[in-house]
Amino acid sequence: MDAAIKYRFYNTEIVHVGLDLNGGVTFEGPGNNNEEGFKSNIYFFQPKVFVEFDLPFIPRLHPSIGLGYSIINSKFTGPVTVNDEYLEFSTSGGLNFDIGFAYDISQQFFVQAKYDLVNINGEATREINGI
């Protein structure tokens, strides 16, 4: 699940500059292509500045680039062996660069495709049976 809010604060006929706040969550439980009993929860938040372009020759297509920081918090739980419980908590983050485009369906709605590249730095803590 993912949601985003974009706000343009500088506009010209060809260039728009703004803020993009994006957040999401992923839940995977047993039976979702995981080992039996293994669960994962991943939360992310991606604030960034974007530049979007209007192409005079294709008015509905808007290429864009963005630069920001990604924060990712994850929790993995489940058995490693029959009697062990494995827990891992991880918080990481790093610079985020994206490139993509939006296509206007109408004045109020658009579809967007983006490729995000995140340079992740982080730490993880692990527990096996409370150790």
Short mmCIF file of C-alpha atoms in Angstrom, two decimals:
data_model
loop_
_atom_site.label_atom_id
_atom_site.label_comp_id
_atom_site.label_asym_id
_atom_site.label_seq_id
_atom_site.Cartn_x
_atom_site.Cartn_y
_atom_site.Cartn_z
CA MET A 1 0.00 0.00 0.00
CA ASP A 2 1.40 3.37 -0.96
CA ALA A 3 0.21 7.00 -0.90
CA ALA A 4 1.76 10.28 -2.02
CA ILE A 5 1.11 14.00 -1.95
CA LYS A 6 2.75 16.38 -4.42
CA TYR A 7 2.82 20.14 -4.04
CA ARG A 8 4.22 22.46 -6.71
CA PHE A 9 5.64 25.70 -5.29
CA TYR A 10 7.34 27.11 -8.41
CA ASN A 11 5.70 27.05 -11.84
CA THR A 12 6.69 28.27 -15.29
CA GLU A 13 5.29 27.29 -18.68
CA ILE A 14 7.80 24.43 -19.01
CA VAL A 15 9.20 23.68 -15.51
CA HIS A 16 7.46 22.91 -12.19
CA VAL A 17 9.36 22.47 -8.91
CA GLY A 18 7.76 21.00 -5.82
CA LEU A 19 7.72 18.65 -2.84
CA ASP A 20 6.74 14.98 -3.05
CA LEU A 21 5.88 13.20 0.22
CA ASN A 22 5.48 9.46 -0.29
CA GLY A 23 4.84 6.75 2.30
CA GLY A 24 3.88 3.14 2.29
CA VAL A 25 3.63 -0.15 4.09
CA THR A 26 4.07 -3.78 3.10
CA PHE A 27 2.80 -6.75 5.13
CA GLU A 28 3.66 -10.35 4.31
CA GLY A 29 2.33 -13.20 6.39
CA PRO A 30 2.65 -16.98 6.32
CA GLY A 31 1.70 -18.45 2.99
CA ASN A 32 2.55 -15.31 0.97
CA ASN A 33 5.59 -16.88 -0.74
CA ASN A 34 7.29 -17.03 2.68
CA GLU A 35 8.35 -19.94 4.82
CA GLU A 36 5.65 -21.22 7.17
CA GLY A 37 5.24 -18.82 10.11
CA PHE A 38 7.58 -16.11 8.75
CA LYS A 39 6.17 -12.55 8.79
CA SER A 40 7.47 -9.19 7.61
CA ASN A 41 6.32 -5.59 8.05
CA ILE A 42 8.07 -2.82 6.11
CA TYR A 43 7.26 0.89 6.47
CA PHE A 44 8.83 3.62 4.35
CA PHE A 45 8.72 7.40 4.07
CA GLN A 46 10.25 9.31 1.14
CA PRO A 47 10.26 13.13 1.22
CA LYS A 48 11.88 14.66 -1.85
CA VAL A 49 12.11 17.69 -4.12
CA PHE A 50 11.04 17.11 -7.72
CA VAL A 51 11.32 18.92 -11.03
CA GLU A 52 8.63 18.18 -13.61
CA PHE A 53 8.64 19.30 -17.25
CA ASP A 54 5.81 20.13 -19.66
CA LEU A 55 6.55 19.04 -23.22
CA PRO A 56 4.94 21.38 -25.75
CA PHE A 57 4.84 18.65 -28.42
CA ILE A 58 3.16 16.08 -26.05
CA PRO A 59 1.08 18.20 -23.64
CA ARG A 60 -0.23 15.26 -21.53
CA LEU A 61 3.23 13.74 -20.84
CA HIS A 62 5.34 15.16 -17.98
CA PRO A 63 8.86 13.74 -17.40
CA SER A 64 10.27 14.31 -13.91
CA ILE A 65 13.32 13.82 -11.70
CA GLY A 66 13.46 13.87 -7.91
CA LEU A 67 16.03 13.93 -5.12
CA GLY A 68 15.37 13.23 -1.45
CA TYR A 69 15.91 10.89 1.47
CA SER A 70 14.24 7.53 2.16
CA ILE A 71 13.56 6.16 5.64
CA ILE A 72 12.78 2.45 5.84
CA ASN A 73 11.73 0.63 9.03
CA SER A 74 11.30 -3.13 8.87
CA LYS A 75 10.48 -5.98 11.25
CA PHE A 76 10.91 -9.65 10.36
CA THR A 77 9.70 -12.45 12.66
CA GLY A 78 9.42 -16.18 12.31
CA PRO A 79 11.03 -19.49 13.10
CA VAL A 80 14.58 -20.18 11.92
CA THR A 81 14.37 -23.80 13.06
CA VAL A 82 11.58 -25.78 14.69
CA ASN A 83 11.94 -24.35 18.24
CA ASP A 84 13.66 -20.99 17.65
CA GLU A 85 11.97 -17.63 17.25
CA TYR A 86 13.89 -15.15 15.11
CA LEU A 87 13.31 -11.39 15.31
CA GLU A 88 15.02 -8.69 13.29
CA PHE A 89 14.35 -4.97 13.52
CA SER A 90 15.96 -2.67 11.03
CA THR A 91 15.88 1.07 10.48
CA SER A 92 17.70 2.35 7.47
CA GLY A 93 17.74 5.31 5.21
CA GLY A 94 19.64 6.93 2.44
CA LEU A 95 19.65 9.30 -0.47
CA ASN A 96 16.89 8.73 -2.99
CA PHE A 97 16.95 9.62 -6.70
CA ASP A 98 14.01 9.02 -9.00
CA ILE A 99 13.22 9.46 -12.67
CA GLY A 100 9.81 8.98 -14.23
CA PHE A 101 6.89 10.45 -16.07
CA ALA A 102 3.24 11.28 -15.50
CA TYR A 103 0.48 11.10 -18.08
CA ASP A 104 -2.65 13.23 -17.66
CA ILE A 105 -5.89 11.26 -17.96
CA SER A 106 -7.92 14.41 -17.21
CA GLN A 107 -7.30 17.74 -15.44
CA GLN A 108 -7.80 16.07 -12.05
CA PHE A 109 -6.24 12.60 -12.57
CA PHE A 110 -2.95 11.27 -13.88
CA VAL A 111 -1.00 8.01 -13.92
CA GLN A 112 2.64 8.00 -12.97
CA ALA A 113 5.55 5.59 -13.43
CA LYS A 114 8.81 6.15 -11.57
CA TYR A 115 12.08 4.35 -10.98
CA ASP A 116 13.53 4.98 -7.50
CA LEU A 117 17.18 4.38 -6.67
CA VAL A 118 17.92 4.39 -2.92
CA ASN A 119 21.40 4.26 -1.38
CA ILE A 120 20.58 2.50 1.91
CA ASN A 121 22.60 2.82 5.12
CA GLY A 122 21.26 1.19 8.25
CA GLU A 123 21.55 -1.02 11.28
CA ALA A 124 19.79 -4.23 12.21
CA THR A 125 19.32 -5.92 15.57
CA ARG A 126 18.64 -9.64 15.85
CA GLU A 127 17.24 -11.84 18.58
CA ILE A 128 17.03 -15.61 18.75
CA ASN A 129 15.07 -16.82 21.78
CA GLY A 130 15.61 -13.49 23.58
CA ILE A 131 19.40 -13.56 23.22
#
